[in-house]
C-alpha cells in the first residue's frame, strides 16, 4: 500500500524528524512548567494563546504605548497580517479605513469591522485615549468572529482598556510635542511654462495663442507654498492607578492638539479625554465593576480628497500667473476687482482672482478668510456597569449594562464674499448650527461553566443580549441677514425677522436586536483543541418572516509538540495545527428597506391652481429581504523555531452570498427610491504570514516582528445575471471603475492605447475590415486607441480591466533594539499590486495648470510615444477618456516611525521620587519609497456604500512628516 503525504505536511515532517535525529528522548518538563502562557481576549472571555484555534491577532499595550498617533485605530497599521489600515487623509483628526481580510460587501453600509470596547459595541474608537488601551485583539476568521453573529462578517476588533491593579498608587505621565511639514510637493509648471503650454494648445487647434510673451511672466505664483506650512502636534496624558484586596481603580486624563500642514488656521483637531475604571470584590463570590469614558473633540478641516474646490485642489489647478495678493495693478485687469465683497488682506490689498481658472478654484488665502470660525464638535459618553457572581465552584454568571450617549454638531458663518465670478455669496450672510444626538444601549447576560478533570478541560458559555441602536435626533437652525461682517461677531442673540430664520428637526429610526449565543471550548491534555460557537440574532431591519438568522462555527487545533512521540529539539520547538469554519452575518443598511412607505412630494394642482400635497409609494416592497451571509474557512499552523523564532501561516477563503444592495429599476416604474434586494456573491482568499524573533544578550536585546499578507478578491455574481455595474465617477470622464463578474471589486476600467500617432500615414492606415478609419478625428500626436472587442469601431464596449484598486500585498516590519538604558525602534509598512488613479487636474477647466510631465508631450514625429499632444478641443479624447494614462503603480514602502529613547538610571530618578523617566525623540513618515508621482500613495476610499474604492487621488491631503520630543514619567 502506498501512502502519499501532502507536500506541506511532508515538509513539516521532514524538518521535524531531521531535527530529532540526535535529540533527547525526554522533554524538558521543568521549562514547560515555568512557562507563562499569554492570555488572549476572544469575545465574552479569554483563552490561553497556546490553545487558541482561531485566527486572532493580538496587540498589547507594550506594543503601542510609545507610538504617538492621533487616532488609536492607526496603531493597527502594519502590525497584523490581513488587517489593512489606510489613513483617510493627513488632516488632523482624520480616521483610518480599516479592513479585515478585504472587502466583504459592496452594497450594505461600509466594510468597516465591528468595534467592541470593554464589551460595548461602538461605531469607531476615535474617542479613545491611546494610553488607556490594554490590548487589541482582531478576530479575523469565521470561527473566532461567529460569536458576534450578524455583526461579524467584516471582522471584529476587541479593545480592552486598562484596569486598576493591586498595589501602591501609581502616577504616570506621557507627553510629547513636535512639528510637522509636508514630505513632498508636486512638480507644477511655473508661470512661463504654463503660458507656453496654454499657447501650444491653442495653436495645435488652429487658434491664435493666448499669451503674447510667455517669458515675461517668470516663475509666477507657487500656490503650493501658499497652502503648505508647519503644523504642530502635542499630547499630554496623566493616569492614576492603584488598588487593594477589595477594590482597584484606573483613572486617566488626556489632551491632544494638532494643527495641519495645509492652511493650519482652518485645519486642526483638539481632543480632551477622561476615564474612570474600577472593580470591587464585594465578597469572595460577587464582583462589581464599571468603565466610563468621556471625550470632547473640536475640529475644522479642509477638503481632504476632493477635486471640486478647497485649498489643495486650488493649489494644483490655479494658474501661476495670478498673484496671491494684488500689489502691482499692472499685473492684473482692474475691472475684475470692482466687486465690494472681494476679500482683502490686513493692509487692504485684494487677494488675487484668476482670470483663467474659475469655478470652485479660488485663491487659498481668500478661501481661508471665509472659513474662519467654523468648526465641528462632539461629546461622547461611553460606559458600562457589570456584576459577576461565582457559585457552585465552577459556575460564573455575569450581567452587564452598556451604553453610549453622543452629542455632535457644527457651527459655521458664511459672510458675503466674492472669490471669483463663479464662487461668490453677495446676497446675504448666514449663521448656521447643527446639533445631533444619539443614544445606544445593550444588556448582556452570560453563564459560564468551567472545569478541569484529569486531562480534560472544558468551558461552556451561554448568553443572551438585547440591543437598541440609533435612538437619535437632531435640529438645524440658520439665521440670515445678520447686521455684521465678521465671524467673531456672529451670534444667535440678534433679533431678526422671522423670514430670515430657518429651522428644521428630525428623529432617527431605532434599530432593535436580540441575540442568543453559546460556545464550547474543550481541550484534552493541551493537545487536542475544539471550539464550537453558535449565535442566533434577530433584527428589526427585516420583515417578520426574515427577522432571525443563525450563525454557527467550529474550529479544531492540535498541539503536536505536546504529543508523547514529539522529541524536544533545537529546531522546531513547538508546532500547532489549526483550522476552522464559520458563518457570519451582515445587516448594515437603513431600517425597513424591505417595506414600501408612502412619502410626500408628489404634489399636484387642482382646478383652482391650488397646490395639493400628494403622497406616493417610495419604492418597491421586498418582504423576502434577508441577511447577507459570509462563510469563511481558515487553515493555519503556528511554529516556534530555534528557541527564538515564531512563525504563523494562515490561509483563508471567505465567501459572501446574498449581498444586500439597491437594484436598478426602469424609470417608468415611477419610484423615487431604488428597492433593496439580496443580489450578488463575492469571494476573498489569501495567505497571511507572521515572523517574530527575540533574543537577549546581557545588556542587549532585539525584537523583530514582520508580517506579509496576500489578498485575492473576486466578484462571483450580480443581480439579474448582469456582467457589471459602474462605480466611482470622475468629473466629465464618467465612471472610472466598476464591479464586474470575474474581476476584483472596484477595478479600474477604461480604454487602452498602443502609443501615439506619429504622422498622418499611421492614422490613415489604422482601419477596420471595411477600410474605414478607426479614429477619424485623430491627428498626429493623438493616442492610438485599441479596438479591444474587434468589432471595427472604438467605443464604450472596448473598455477593459486596467488594474486593481485593492492592494494584492500588504506588509509591515517592526524592529526594537535595547542596549542598557537606550531603546531604539523602527517601524515600516507598505503595500503593492494596486493602481492609483491620479485625478489632480480638472478636465473641465481648460486653463488649469499642469504637472511638469506635460513637458514630455508629443511635439513632433519621434518626440515621444507615451504622452499625447496638447489640445484644448481634444477630438480624439486623449484626456477625456478613462485610460491607463491616468493610472500609476500604488506600491510603496514607508518608514512610518523611528524612535530613540533613553531611560534615566533608577538611582537618579529615585532621588526625585520617580520610579521611571524615559525621554525620546520620534520621527514619523520620514521616508516613502514609491514611484507614484502624487502627494501620497496611501489613499483611502470615501467609505460610503457604493463609492468605497481606494486609490482615487482627487487632491489628497498628504500625511505629514513629523518630529517629536516626548517623555514617559512614573511616580
PDB file of N, CA and C in Angstrom, residues 116-121 148 159 384 400 402 442 444:
ATOM      1  N   UNK A 116     -15.590  46.655  19.392  1.00  0.00           N
ATOM      2  CA  UNK A 116     -16.138  46.342  20.710  1.00  0.00           C
ATOM      3  C   UNK A 116     -15.121  46.794  21.762  1.00  0.00           C
ATOM      4  N   UNK A 117     -15.497  47.777  22.561  1.00  0.00           N
ATOM      5  CA  UNK A 117     -14.610  48.318  23.593  1.00  0.00           C
ATOM      6  C   UNK A 117     -15.163  47.929  24.959  1.00  0.00           C
ATOM      7  N   UNK A 118     -14.426  47.103  25.679  1.00  0.00           N
ATOM      8  CA  UNK A 118     -14.869  46.630  27.007  1.00  0.00           C
ATOM      9  C   UNK A 118     -16.275  46.044  26.949  1.00  0.00           C
ATOM     10  N   UNK A 119     -16.567  45.324  25.864  1.00  0.00           N
ATOM     11  CA  UNK A 119     -17.872  44.714  25.712  1.00  0.00           C
ATOM     12  C   UNK A 119     -18.935  45.612  25.128  1.00  0.00           C
ATOM     13  N   UNK A 120     -18.599  46.877  24.837  1.00  0.00           N
ATOM     14  CA  UNK A 120     -19.563  47.834  24.309  1.00  0.00           C
ATOM     15  C   UNK A 120     -19.350  47.977  22.809  1.00  0.00           C
ATOM     16  N   UNK A 121     -20.392  47.734  22.033  1.00  0.00           N
ATOM     17  CA  UNK A 121     -20.306  47.902  20.584  1.00  0.00           C
ATOM     18  C   UNK A 121     -20.354  49.393  20.252  1.00  0.00           C
ATOM     19  N   UNK A 148     -20.081  36.809  17.496  1.00  0.00           N
ATOM     20  CA  UNK A 148     -20.768  38.095  17.344  1.00  0.00           C
ATOM     21  C   UNK A 148     -21.788  38.078  16.200  1.00  0.00           C
ATOM     22  N   UNK A 159     -11.278  45.801  21.885  1.00  0.00           N
ATOM     23  CA  UNK A 159     -10.372  46.703  22.585  1.00  0.00           C
ATOM     24  C   UNK A 159     -10.655  46.594  24.077  1.00  0.00           C
ATOM     25  N   UNK A 384     -20.095  51.217  31.020  1.00  0.00           N
ATOM     26  CA  UNK A 384     -20.920  50.078  31.400  1.00  0.00           C
ATOM     27  C   UNK A 384     -20.770  49.802  32.880  1.00  0.00           C
ATOM     28  N   UNK A 400     -24.187  42.621  32.353  1.00  0.00           N
ATOM     29  CA  UNK A 400     -23.609  43.944  32.087  1.00  0.00           C
ATOM     30  C   UNK A 400     -24.622  44.815  31.357  1.00  0.00           C
ATOM     31  N   UNK A 402     -24.604  48.228  29.106  1.00  0.00           N
ATOM     32  CA  UNK A 402     -23.673  49.048  28.346  1.00  0.00           C
ATOM     33  C   UNK A 402     -24.415  50.198  27.673  1.00  0.00           C
ATOM     34  N   UNK A 442     -27.247  48.434  25.465  1.00  0.00           N
ATOM     35  CA  UNK A 442     -27.408  46.981  25.356  1.00  0.00           C
ATOM     36  C   UNK A 442     -27.281  46.368  26.738  1.00  0.00           C
ATOM     37  N   UNK A 444     -26.381  42.443  28.327  1.00  0.00           N
ATOM     38  CA  UNK A 444     -25.971  41.078  28.024  1.00  0.00           C
ATOM     39  C   UNK A 444     -25.809  40.285  29.313  1.00  0.00           C
TER      40      UNK A 444
END
